[in-house]
Coordinates of C-alpha atoms in Angstrom, one line a residue:
X951 CA 32.0 23.0 2.2
X952 CA 28.9 21.8 0.4
X953 CA 25.6 23.7 0.8
X954 CA 22.1 22.6 -0.1
X955 CA 19.3 25.2 -0.3
X956 CA 15.6 24.6 -0.1
X957 CA 13.0 27.3 -0.9
X958 CA 9.9 26.0 0.9
X959 CA 7.9 22.9 1.5
X960 CA 4.1 22.6 0.8
X961 CA 1.8 19.7 1.5
X962 CA -1.6 19.4 -0.1
X963 CA -4.4 16.9 0.0
X964 CA -7.1 16.2 -2.5
X965 CA -6.8 16.0 -6.3
X966 CA -9.0 14.0 -8.6
X967 CA -6.5 11.2 -9.0
X968 CA -5.5 10.7 -5.4
X969 CA -7.3 7.4 -5.0
X970 CA -5.3 6.0 -7.9
X971 CA -2.1 7.1 -6.2
X972 CA -2.8 5.8 -2.7
X973 CA -1.6 2.3 -3.8
X974 CA 1.9 3.3 -4.5
X975 CA 4.4 3.1 -1.6
X976 CA 4.3 2.9 2.1
X977 CA 1.4 4.8 3.6
X978 CA 2.7 6.8 6.5
X979 CA 6.0 8.5 6.6
X980 CA 7.6 11.1 8.8
X981 CA 8.7 14.3 7.0
X982 CA 12.5 14.5 6.9
X983 CA 14.7 17.1 5.3
X984 CA 18.4 16.2 5.1
X985 CA 21.3 17.1 2.8
X986 CA 19.8 15.2 -0.1
X987 CA 16.8 17.5 0.0
X988 CA 14.3 14.6 -0.3
X989 CA 11.1 14.9 1.6
X990 CA 8.5 12.2 1.9
X991 CA 4.9 13.1 2.7
X992 CA 1.5 11.6 2.5
X993 CA -2.1 12.9 2.5
X994 CA -3.4 14.5 5.7
X995 CA -6.6 12.5 5.5
X996 CA -6.5 9.5 7.9
X997 CA -6.7 6.0 6.6
X998 CA -10.2 5.6 8.0
X999 CA -10.5 2.8 10.5
X1000 CA -7.0 1.4 10.4
X1001 CA -3.4 1.9 9.3
X1002 CA -1.9 4.5 11.6
X1003 CA -4.9 6.8 11.6
X1004 CA -4.3 10.4 12.2
X1005 CA -7.7 11.3 13.5
X1006 CA -8.6 13.3 10.4
X1007 CA -11.9 13.0 8.6
X1008 CA -12.8 9.7 7.0
X1009 CA -13.2 9.2 3.3
X1010 CA -16.7 9.8 2.0
X1011 CA -19.0 6.7 1.5
X1012 CA -19.1 7.0 -2.2
X1013 CA -15.3 6.5 -2.3
X1014 CA -15.4 3.2 -0.3
X1015 CA -16.3 -0.3 -1.4
X1016 CA -18.2 -2.3 1.2
X1017 CA -16.5 -5.6 2.0
X1018 CA -18.7 -8.6 1.5
X1019 CA -16.0 -11.4 1.7
X1020 CA -12.4 -11.9 2.6
X1021 CA -10.3 -14.7 1.3
X1022 CA -6.6 -15.6 1.5
X1023 CA -4.6 -14.5 -1.5
X1024 CA -3.2 -18.1 -2.1
X1025 CA -1.9 -21.1 -0.2
X1026 CA 1.5 -19.5 0.3
X1027 CA -0.1 -16.4 1.8
X1028 CA -2.6 -18.2 4.0
X1029 CA -3.6 -18.3 7.6
X1030 CA -0.4 -19.5 9.2
X1031 CA 3.1 -18.2 9.0
X1032 CA 6.2 -19.3 11.0
X1033 CA 9.6 -17.6 11.3
X1034 CA 12.6 -18.0 13.6
X1035 CA 14.9 -15.5 15.1
X1036 CA 16.7 -14.2 18.1
X1037 CA 15.2 -10.8 18.4
X1038 CA 12.5 -9.3 16.2
X1039 CA 11.3 -11.7 13.5
X1040 CA 10.1 -10.5 10.1
X1041 CA 6.9 -11.6 8.5
X1042 CA 5.3 -10.6 5.2
X1043 CA 2.3 -11.8 3.2
X1044 CA 0.2 -10.6 0.3
X1045 CA -3.0 -9.0 1.5
X1046 CA -6.2 -11.0 1.2
X1047 CA -8.7 -10.8 -1.6
X1048 CA -11.5 -8.3 -1.0
X1049 CA -14.9 -9.4 -2.4
X1050 CA -13.1 -12.2 -4.3
X1051 CA -10.7 -9.8 -6.0
X1052 CA -6.9 -9.5 -5.4
X1053 CA -5.5 -6.0 -4.6
X1054 CA -4.4 -5.6 -8.2
X1055 CA -8.1 -5.4 -9.0
X1056 CA -9.7 -4.0 -5.8
X1057 CA -7.0 -2.1 -4.0
X1058 CA -6.6 -1.4 -0.3
X1059 CA -7.6 2.3 -1.0
X1060 CA -10.9 1.1 -2.4
X1061 CA -12.0 -0.7 0.8
X1062 CA -10.1 1.4 3.4
X1063 CA -13.2 2.9 5.1
X1064 CA -14.8 -0.5 5.7
X1065 CA -11.7 -2.3 7.0
X1066 CA -9.9 -2.7 10.3
X1067 CA -6.8 -4.6 11.1
X1068 CA -7.2 -6.2 14.6
X1069 CA -4.9 -8.0 17.0
X1070 CA -6.0 -10.6 19.5
X1071 CA -4.9 -9.2 22.9
X1072 CA -6.0 -10.6 26.3
X1073 CA -8.9 -12.4 24.8
X1074 CA -10.2 -9.4 22.8
X1075 CA -9.9 -8.4 19.2
X1076 CA -8.5 -4.8 19.3
X1077 CA -7.9 -2.3 16.5
X1078 CA -4.1 -2.3 15.9
X1079 CA -4.1 1.5 16.1
X1080 CA -5.2 1.3 19.7
X1081 CA -2.3 -0.9 20.8
X1082 CA 0.8 1.2 21.8
X1083 CA 3.2 -1.7 21.0
X1084 CA 2.3 -1.5 17.3
X1085 CA 3.7 1.5 15.6
X1086 CA 2.8 2.0 11.9
X1087 CA 5.9 1.9 9.6
X1088 CA 8.1 0.9 12.6
X1089 CA 7.1 -2.7 13.4
X1090 CA 4.3 -3.1 10.9
X1091 CA 3.0 -1.6 7.7
X1092 CA 1.5 -1.9 4.3
X1093 CA 3.5 -1.6 1.0
X1094 CA 2.6 -1.8 -2.6
X1095 CA 5.1 -3.8 -4.5
X1096 CA 5.7 -4.6 -8.2
X1097 CA 7.2 -8.1 -8.4
X1098 CA 7.3 -8.3 -12.2
X1099 CA 5.6 -6.9 -15.3
X1100 CA 2.6 -9.2 -14.5
X1101 CA 2.7 -9.5 -10.7
X1102 CA 2.1 -6.8 -8.2
X1103 CA 0.0 -5.9 -5.2
X1104 CA -0.3 -4.9 -1.6
X1105 CA 1.7 -6.7 1.1
X1106 CA 1.5 -6.5 4.9
X1107 CA 4.7 -6.8 6.9
X1108 CA 5.5 -7.2 10.6
X1109 CA 8.5 -7.3 13.0
X1110 CA 7.5 -9.3 16.0
X1111 CA 9.1 -10.8 19.1
X1112 CA 6.2 -13.1 20.1
X1113 CA 3.5 -15.1 18.4
X1114 CA 0.6 -12.9 17.3
X1115 CA -2.9 -13.5 16.1
X1116 CA -4.5 -10.9 13.8
X1117 CA -7.4 -10.5 11.6
X1118 CA -8.8 -8.4 8.8
X1119 CA -12.3 -7.2 9.8
X1120 CA -15.0 -6.0 7.4
X1121 CA -16.9 -3.5 9.4
X1122 CA -20.3 -3.3 7.7
X1123 CA -20.9 -7.0 7.2
X1124 CA -18.8 -8.3 10.1
X1125 CA -16.7 -10.5 7.9
X1126 CA -13.3 -11.7 9.3
X1127 CA -10.2 -13.4 8.1
X1128 CA -7.6 -14.6 10.7
X1129 CA -3.9 -15.0 10.5
X1130 CA -1.4 -16.5 13.0
X1131 CA 2.2 -15.4 12.9
X1132 CA 4.2 -17.8 15.0
X1133 CA 7.6 -16.7 16.4
X1134 CA 10.2 -19.4 17.2
X1135 CA 12.8 -17.9 19.4
X1136 CA 16.3 -19.2 18.9
X1137 CA 19.0 -19.6 21.5
X1138 CA 22.2 -17.7 21.3
X1139 CA 25.7 -19.1 21.5
X1140 CA 29.2 -17.9 21.9
X1141 CA 31.4 -18.6 18.9
X1142 CA 33.8 -21.5 19.4
X1143 CA 34.8 -22.2 15.8
X1144 CA 34.2 -20.9 12.3
X1145 CA 34.3 -22.5 8.8
X1146 CA 33.4 -21.8 5.3
X1147 CA 31.9 -24.1 2.6
X1148 CA 32.9 -22.0 -0.4
X1149 CA 35.9 -19.8 0.5
X1150 CA 36.3 -18.2 -2.9
X1151 CA 33.5 -16.3 -4.7
X1152 CA 33.8 -14.7 -8.2
X1153 CA 32.1 -11.3 -8.7
X1154 CA 29.9 -11.0 -11.8
X1155 CA 30.3 -8.5 -14.6
X1156 CA 28.5 -5.7 -12.6
X1157 CA 30.8 -6.3 -9.6
X1158 CA 28.1 -8.1 -7.8
X1159 CA 28.6 -10.9 -5.3
X1160 CA 27.3 -12.1 -1.9
X1161 CA 28.1 -14.1 1.2
X1162 CA 25.1 -16.2 2.1
X1163 CA 25.2 -17.1 5.8
X1164 CA 24.4 -20.7 4.8
X1165 CA 28.0 -20.7 3.4
X1166 CA 29.4 -20.2 6.9
X1167 CA 29.6 -23.0 9.5
X1168 CA 29.3 -21.8 13.1
X1169 CA 30.6 -24.0 15.9
X1170 CA 30.9 -26.9 13.6
X1171 CA 27.1 -27.1 13.5
X1172 CA 25.3 -26.5 10.2
X1173 CA 22.0 -26.0 12.0
X1174 CA 23.2 -22.8 13.9
X1175 CA 22.0 -19.6 12.2
X1176 CA 24.0 -16.4 11.9
X1177 CA 21.5 -14.6 14.2
X1178 CA 22.3 -17.0 17.0
X1179 CA 26.0 -16.0 17.0
X1180 CA 25.8 -12.5 15.6
X1181 CA 26.5 -10.7 18.9
X1182 CA 29.8 -12.6 19.1
X1183 CA 31.0 -11.8 15.6
X1184 CA 32.8 -8.9 13.9
X1185 CA 33.3 -8.4 10.1
X1186 CA 36.6 -7.3 8.7
X1187 CA 37.8 -6.6 5.2
X1188 CA 41.2 -6.6 3.5
X1189 CA 41.2 -4.7 0.1
X1190 CA 44.8 -5.8 -0.7
X1191 CA 45.9 -2.2 -0.3
X1192 CA 48.5 -2.7 2.3
X1193 CA 46.3 -1.7 5.3
X1194 CA 45.4 -5.3 6.3
X1195 CA 42.1 -6.2 7.8
X1196 CA 40.0 -3.2 8.9
X1197 CA 36.3 -3.1 10.2
X1198 CA 33.8 -3.5 7.4
X1199 CA 30.8 -1.9 9.2
X1200 CA 30.6 1.7 10.2
X1201 CA 34.0 2.5 8.7
X1202 CA 34.0 4.6 5.5
X1203 CA 37.7 4.1 5.1
X1204 CA 37.1 0.4 4.4
X1205 CA 35.9 1.5 0.9
X1206 CA 32.5 0.0 1.5
X1207 CA 29.5 2.4 1.9
X1208 CA 26.2 1.1 3.2
X1209 CA 23.5 0.7 0.4
X1210 CA 26.0 2.0 -2.1
X1211 CA 28.3 -0.9 -2.7
X1212 CA 27.3 -3.3 0.0
X1213 CA 24.4 -4.1 2.4
X1214 CA 22.6 -6.9 4.2
X1215 CA 19.8 -9.1 2.9
X1216 CA 17.3 -11.1 5.0
X1217 CA 15.7 -13.4 2.5
X1218 CA 16.3 -17.1 3.1
X1219 CA 19.4 -17.5 5.3
X1220 CA 20.4 -13.9 4.9
X1221 CA 23.8 -12.6 4.1
X1222 CA 25.8 -9.6 2.8
X1223 CA 25.6 -8.4 -0.8
X1224 CA 28.2 -6.4 -2.7
X1225 CA 27.8 -4.4 -6.0
X1226 CA 29.8 -2.1 -8.1
X1227 CA 33.0 -3.8 -7.0
X1228 CA 36.0 -3.7 -9.4
X1229 CA 38.7 -5.0 -7.2
X1230 CA 39.4 -8.2 -5.3
X1231 CA 39.1 -8.3 -1.5
X1232 CA 38.8 -10.7 1.4
X1233 CA 36.1 -10.6 4.1
X1234 CA 37.0 -12.1 7.5
X1235 CA 34.3 -13.3 9.8
X1236 CA 35.9 -13.3 13.2
X1237 CA 35.0 -14.0 16.8
X1238 CA 35.0 -10.7 18.7
X1239 CA 38.3 -9.8 20.3
X1240 CA 39.6 -13.3 19.4
X1241 CA 41.7 -13.0 16.2
X1242 CA 42.6 -16.7 16.1
X1243 CA 39.0 -17.8 15.5
X1244 CA 37.9 -16.7 12.0
X1245 CA 37.1 -17.8 8.5
X1246 CA 37.9 -15.9 5.3
X1247 CA 35.9 -15.5 2.1
X1248 CA 37.9 -14.3 -0.8
X1249 CA 36.1 -12.3 -3.5
X1250 CA 37.7 -12.1 -6.9
X1251 CA 37.0 -9.6 -9.6
X1252 CA 38.5 -10.3 -12.9
X1253 CA 38.6 -7.4 -15.5
X1254 CA 37.8 -8.6 -19.0
X1255 CA 40.8 -9.4 -21.3
X1256 CA 40.2 -7.6 -24.6
X1257 CA 42.2 -7.0 -27.7
X1258 CA 39.8 -4.6 -29.4
X1259 CA 36.6 -2.6 -28.7
X1260 CA 34.3 -4.2 -31.3
X1261 CA 30.7 -4.3 -30.2
X1262 CA 28.3 -7.3 -30.8
X1263 CA 24.6 -7.5 -29.7
X1264 CA 24.0 -9.3 -26.5
X1265 CA 20.4 -10.6 -27.0
X1266 CA 19.2 -9.5 -30.4
X1267 CA 18.3 -6.1 -31.8
X1268 CA 14.5 -5.9 -32.1
X1269 CA 12.4 -5.6 -29.0
X1270 CA 8.6 -5.4 -29.0
X1271 CA 6.8 -3.5 -26.1
X1272 CA 3.6 -5.3 -27.0
X1273 CA 5.0 -8.5 -25.5
X1274 CA 4.8 -7.0 -22.0
X1275 CA 1.6 -8.0 -20.2
X1276 CA -1.2 -5.6 -19.2
X1277 CA 0.1 -2.9 -21.6
X1278 CA 3.0 -2.1 -19.2
X1279 CA 5.1 -1.7 -22.4
X1280 CA 8.4 -2.1 -20.7
X1281 CA 11.6 -3.3 -22.4
X1282 CA 15.2 -4.1 -21.3
X1283 CA 18.3 -4.2 -23.4
X1284 CA 21.5 -5.7 -22.1
X1285 CA 24.4 -3.6 -23.2
X1286 CA 26.4 -4.9 -26.2
X1287 CA 29.4 -7.2 -25.6
X1288 CA 32.8 -5.7 -26.1
X1289 CA 35.3 -8.0 -27.9
X1290 CA 33.0 -10.8 -26.9
X1291 CA 33.0 -9.9 -23.2
X1292 CA 30.4 -8.5 -20.9
X1293 CA 30.3 -4.7 -20.2
X1294 CA 31.7 -3.8 -16.8
X1295 CA 31.5 -0.8 -14.6
X1296 CA 34.5 1.0 -16.1
X1297 CA 32.9 0.7 -19.6
X1298 CA 29.7 2.7 -18.7
X1299 CA 31.2 6.1 -19.3
X1300 CA 32.4 5.0 -22.7
X1301 CA 29.0 3.9 -24.1
X1302 CA 27.1 6.4 -26.3
X1303 CA 23.3 6.2 -26.7
X1304 CA 21.5 7.9 -29.5
X1305 CA 18.0 7.9 -31.0
X1306 CA 17.0 8.8 -34.5
X1307 CA 14.7 11.8 -34.0
X1308 CA 11.9 12.0 -36.6
X1309 CA 12.6 8.5 -38.1
X1310 CA 9.6 6.6 -39.5
X1311 CA 9.3 2.8 -39.1
X1312 CA 7.3 1.0 -41.8
X1313 CA 7.3 -2.5 -43.2
X1314 CA 10.3 -3.5 -40.9
X1315 CA 12.5 -0.6 -42.1
X1316 CA 13.5 2.8 -40.8
X1317 CA 13.7 6.0 -42.9
X1318 CA 14.5 9.6 -42.3
X1319 CA 15.4 11.3 -39.0
X1320 CA 18.5 12.7 -37.4
X1321 CA 20.7 11.0 -34.8
X1322 CA 20.7 12.9 -31.4
X1323 CA 21.8 11.9 -27.9
X1324 CA 19.1 9.9 -26.1
X1325 CA 19.5 12.3 -23.2
X1326 CA 18.6 15.2 -25.5
X1327 CA 15.4 13.6 -26.9
X1328 CA 12.1 15.3 -26.0
X1329 CA 10.4 11.9 -26.3
X1330 CA 12.4 10.2 -23.5
X1331 CA 13.1 11.3 -19.9
X1332 CA 16.0 9.8 -18.0
X1333 CA 15.1 8.4 -14.5
X1334 CA 18.1 7.7 -12.3
X1335 CA 16.3 5.9 -9.5
X1336 CA 13.9 3.7 -11.6
X1337 CA 10.5 4.1 -13.2
X1338 CA 8.5 7.1 -11.9
X1339 CA 4.8 6.3 -11.4
X1340 CA 4.0 10.1 -11.3
X1341 CA 5.4 10.9 -14.8
X1342 CA 3.4 10.8 -18.0
X1343 CA 6.6 10.6 -20.0
X1344 CA 8.4 7.7 -21.8
X1345 CA 11.2 7.0 -19.4
X1346 CA 14.6 5.2 -19.6
X1347 CA 17.4 4.4 -17.2
X1348 CA 20.1 1.8 -16.3
X1349 CA 19.8 -1.5 -14.6
X1350 CA 22.5 -3.8 -13.1
X1351 CA 21.4 -7.4 -12.6
X1352 CA 24.4 -9.7 -13.2
X1353 CA 24.8 -7.6 -16.4
X1354 CA 24.4 -3.9 -17.2
X1355 CA 21.7 -2.7 -19.5
X1356 CA 19.0 -0.1 -20.3
X1357 CA 15.3 -0.2 -19.4
X1358 CA 12.5 1.7 -21.2
X1359 CA 9.0 2.2 -19.9
X1360 CA 6.4 2.7 -21.2
X1361 CA 7.4 2.3 -24.8
X1362 CA 4.5 3.9 -26.8
X1363 CA 6.4 5.2 -29.8
X1364 CA 8.5 3.2 -32.2
X1365 CA 12.1 4.1 -31.5
X1366 CA 15.3 3.7 -33.5
X1367 CA 18.2 3.4 -31.0
X1368 CA 21.9 2.9 -31.5
X1369 CA 24.6 2.2 -29.0
X1370 CA 28.3 3.0 -29.6
X1371 CA 31.5 2.7 -27.7
X1372 CA 34.1 5.6 -27.5
X1373 CA 37.7 4.9 -28.3
X1374 CA 40.5 6.4 -26.3
X1375 CA 40.2 9.4 -28.6
X1376 CA 36.7 10.0 -27.3
X1377 CA 35.0 9.2 -30.6
X1378 CA 33.0 6.2 -31.8
X1379 CA 34.3 4.4 -34.8
X1380 CA 31.8 4.7 -37.7
X1381 CA 31.2 1.0 -37.9
X1382 CA 31.1 0.3 -34.2
X1383 CA 27.4 1.0 -33.5
X1384 CA 24.7 -1.5 -32.7
X1385 CA 21.3 -0.5 -34.1
X1386 CA 18.1 -1.4 -32.2
X1387 CA 14.4 -1.3 -33.1
X1388 CA 12.0 -0.7 -30.2
X1389 CA 8.5 -1.4 -31.4
X1390 CA 6.0 0.7 -29.4
X1391 CA 2.7 -0.3 -27.9
X1392 CA 0.1 2.4 -28.8
X1393 CA -2.0 1.2 -25.8
X1394 CA 0.9 1.7 -23.3
X1395 CA -0.2 2.6 -19.8
X1396 CA 0.6 6.1 -18.6
X1397 CA -0.3 7.5 -15.2
X1398 CA -3.0 10.2 -15.1
X1399 CA -1.3 13.4 -13.9
X1400 CA -3.9 15.8 -15.0
X1401 CA -4.4 17.2 -11.4
X1402 CA -0.7 17.9 -10.9
X1403 CA -0.8 21.5 -12.1
X1404 CA 1.8 24.0 -10.9
X1405 CA 1.5 26.0 -7.7
X1406 CA 1.5 29.7 -7.7
X1407 CA 3.8 31.3 -5.2
X1408 CA 4.3 35.0 -4.5
X1409 CA 7.9 35.5 -3.2
X1410 CA 8.1 39.2 -3.6
X1411 CA 8.0 39.9 0.1
X1412 CA 10.6 41.6 2.2
X1413 CA 13.2 40.7 3.2
X1414 CA 14.2 39.5 -0.2
X1415 CA 12.7 36.1 -0.9
X1416 CA 10.0 36.0 1.7
X1417 CA 6.8 34.4 0.5
X1418 CA 3.6 36.3 1.1
X1419 CA 1.0 33.9 -0.4
X1420 CA 0.7 30.4 -1.8
X1421 CA -2.2 29.6 -4.2
X1422 CA -3.3 25.9 -4.1
X1423 CA -4.2 24.3 -7.5
X1424 CA -7.8 23.6 -8.2
X1425 CA -9.0 20.5 -6.4
X1426 CA -6.3 20.7 -3.7
X1427 CA -6.3 22.0 -0.1
X1428 CA -3.1 23.4 1.4
X1429 CA -2.6 21.6 4.8
X1430 CA 0.9 22.5 5.8
X1431 CA 3.7 24.7 4.4
X1432 CA 6.9 26.3 5.4
X1433 CA 8.3 29.0 3.2
X1434 CA 11.5 29.6 5.4
X1435 CA 10.7 33.3 5.9
X1436 CA 12.7 35.2 8.4
X1437 CA 16.1 34.1 9.7
X1438 CA 15.4 31.2 12.0
X1439 CA 14.0 27.7 11.7
X1440 CA 10.4 27.4 12.8
X1441 CA 10.7 25.1 15.9
X1442 CA 6.9 24.6 15.9
X1443 CA 7.4 22.6 12.6
X1444 CA 10.9 21.2 12.8
X1445 CA 13.4 19.8 15.3
X1446 CA 17.1 19.3 14.7
X1447 CA 18.2 15.7 14.8
X1448 CA 21.7 15.4 16.1
X1449 CA 24.4 12.8 16.6
X1450 CA 25.6 9.8 14.6
X1451 CA 23.9 6.7 16.2
X1452 CA 20.3 5.4 16.0
X1453 CA 21.1 3.4 19.1
X1454 CA 23.7 4.8 21.5
X1455 CA 24.3 1.3 22.7
X1456 CA 25.3 -0.1 19.3
X1457 CA 28.0 1.3 17.2
X1458 CA 26.8 -0.6 14.2
X1459 CA 23.8 1.7 14.0
X1460 CA 26.1 4.6 13.1
X1461 CA 25.2 6.6 10.1
X1462 CA 21.5 6.6 11.0
X1463 CA 20.8 3.1 9.7
X1464 CA 22.1 3.6 6.1
X1465 CA 25.7 4.3 6.9
X1466 CA 25.7 8.0 6.2
X1467 CA 29.2 9.5 6.4
X1468 CA 28.0 12.7 8.1
X1469 CA 26.8 13.4 11.7
X1470 CA 24.2 16.0 12.4
X1471 CA 24.5 19.1 14.6
X1472 CA 22.2 21.9 15.7
X1473 CA 25.0 24.4 14.9
X1474 CA 24.1 27.4 12.7
X1475 CA 27.1 26.5 10.6
X1476 CA 25.2 23.5 9.4
X1477 CA 21.6 24.7 9.5
X1478 CA 20.5 28.3 8.8
X1479 CA 17.6 30.3 7.3
X1480 CA 18.1 33.5 5.2
X1481 CA 16.6 35.1 2.1
X1482 CA 13.6 32.8 2.1
X1483 CA 15.8 29.7 2.0
X1484 CA 16.8 26.9 4.3
X1485 CA 20.4 26.1 3.9
X1486 CA 21.9 22.8 5.0
X1487 CA 25.7 22.9 4.9
X1488 CA 28.0 19.8 4.8
X1489 CA 31.4 20.5 6.2
X1490 CA 34.5 18.2 6.2
X1491 CA 34.7 17.8 10.0
X1492 CA 35.9 14.3 11.0
X1493 CA 34.8 13.1 14.4
X1494 CA 34.9 9.8 16.3
X1495 CA 31.8 8.7 18.1
X1496 CA 31.6 6.0 20.8
X1497 CA 28.7 3.8 21.8
X1498 CA 28.0 3.0 25.5
X1499 CA 30.5 0.1 25.3
X1500 CA 33.2 2.5 24.1
X1501 CA 33.3 1.1 20.5
X1502 CA 34.2 3.7 17.9
X1503 CA 32.6 4.8 14.7
X1504 CA 34.1 7.3 12.4
X1505 CA 32.2 10.2 10.7
X1506 CA 33.8 12.3 8.0
X1507 CA 31.5 15.3 7.8
X1508 CA 29.1 17.4 9.8
X1509 CA 25.7 18.5 8.4
X1510 CA 22.2 19.6 9.4
X1511 CA 19.0 17.6 9.5
X1512 CA 15.5 18.7 10.3
X1513 CA 12.6 16.3 11.2
X1514 CA 8.9 16.8 11.8
X1515 CA 8.6 14.0 14.3
X1516 CA 5.8 14.6 16.8
X1517 CA 5.0 17.9 15.0
X1518 CA 3.5 16.9 11.7
X1519 CA 2.8 13.5 10.1
X1520 CA 1.0 12.6 6.9
X1521 CA -0.2 9.9 4.6
X1522 CA -1.4 10.6 1.1
X1523 CA -1.2 13.8 -0.8
X1524 CA 1.2 15.9 -2.7
X1525 CA 4.4 17.6 -1.6
X1526 CA 6.0 20.5 -3.6
X1527 CA 9.4 21.9 -2.8
X1528 CA 12.2 23.6 -4.5
X1529 CA 15.8 22.7 -3.7
X1530 CA 19.2 23.4 -5.1
X1531 CA 22.1 20.9 -4.8
X1532 CA 25.8 22.0 -5.2
X1533 CA 27.8 20.9 -8.2
X1534 CA 30.7 18.5 -7.6
X1535 CA 31.3 15.6 -5.3
X1536 CA 31.3 15.3 -1.5
X1537 CA 35.1 14.8 -1.7
X1538 CA 35.2 18.5 -2.7
X1539 CA 33.9 19.6 0.7
X1540 CA 36.1 21.9 2.7

């Protein structure tokens, strides 16, 4: 049994730096509390005239830039976009320039109160928020993306099943910019034959590989797309473990977990990606219920052949954060080679990272200091899931992109780093360190987090743990909170989400869209409140679920999940919660 405890959720709006934060991430999200303890919120203030408005007050005039002109971002993100598909077709384009400036310079948040997104319906331009068929963050939305150190901005995305005309409308000056998203519907076909252009694929050093659907020939016709035959296909995998071919999707026993070591990509022709693979396997693409019509793609992972553990630099040893544009001050270091070979997944636990605390860099040389673990350094904070825009700390983490490495951002301080490799004894040989110099950028960009002061909570109430008051920080307004007082879930704020399928008609939607291994119940054994805490309990409780066509999907655990759908929904703001996760792995669940 694995239990997760959460001691209250609080949502605030306001803060002096909120306008700066509005341009990071998708605007509107439902609040969701699951085993992971992650909750996503946004500010209670509506987005003004468009963007899934919540009906709250609009932003004051002095916070809004009036739109005087609208222009396409560039020729690739212009007036016309065409895409093909069988069902919903995906579109995406960079938002237009407002007043001649791209969103990197004049963001969506700056013009939000003078802007509408409109759709042409029955001869009339209509605010997208007033059209029931368009649901924000479901079939359309906005998202701020960072494409590289020098390229970033707002994009607009849609999932459509018919050609649609839309326009951006500047309210005050009645300026407009139109787009046409053309949907080409494709016919579907039963599968009659399958072939493969490249039947063998080698995984890279990180265990990464992919099947691109352009590599598969359907019905002997290169022009037929995967989406046109998808409903008549099933995917199997043989891990060379004696079990033979087993279902790849919705089957945890296959060894492949959605978004962990495999997933689907839609760019270009689309396909299936794999990562963190350290074994060889074969994927079989087969006509449903017809085992004699198939094609196989063999993935080969080859472990490095080494005679020693001597390290050598991969790409040099001096890196200058001043080379990154716009004072982003980011650096990436590929892990050293081992006996001349790339580092692989099994090597990661044997690498040792240390920084020389207190060392001084002058005239190209280092002096003084003491070597300590990078993870123990007060100058660097480890970020497991990538750079955190809300932290004013120097951060570091891992990356895996054909090779394994470390990223650092922002690098303000000169840093003396060394990387070693542990022998079987657990120690690093004295001469088996690679020494790196990270030259800092004194003008490195850091986010302004001055308004993210702590929240004062009085939890001295009775019964033990009940919260009697919450004091909002200066400049913030408390809009919503749940302190989990008492001994029951507050059903005015939460609902239990139960089951295993997103769509009961389709077993491939098991695991709630990201192939979770647990199903959700409303049982008090999985969800309970006591002592001022919400407890979500994961239990090893295997169960088989069937879709409406009697196709099975296996779940390994039961758990609890609370959602705020139709009860509370937000955009920008701040969420504070306290949660405790159990030690150990899911495999330890009873």
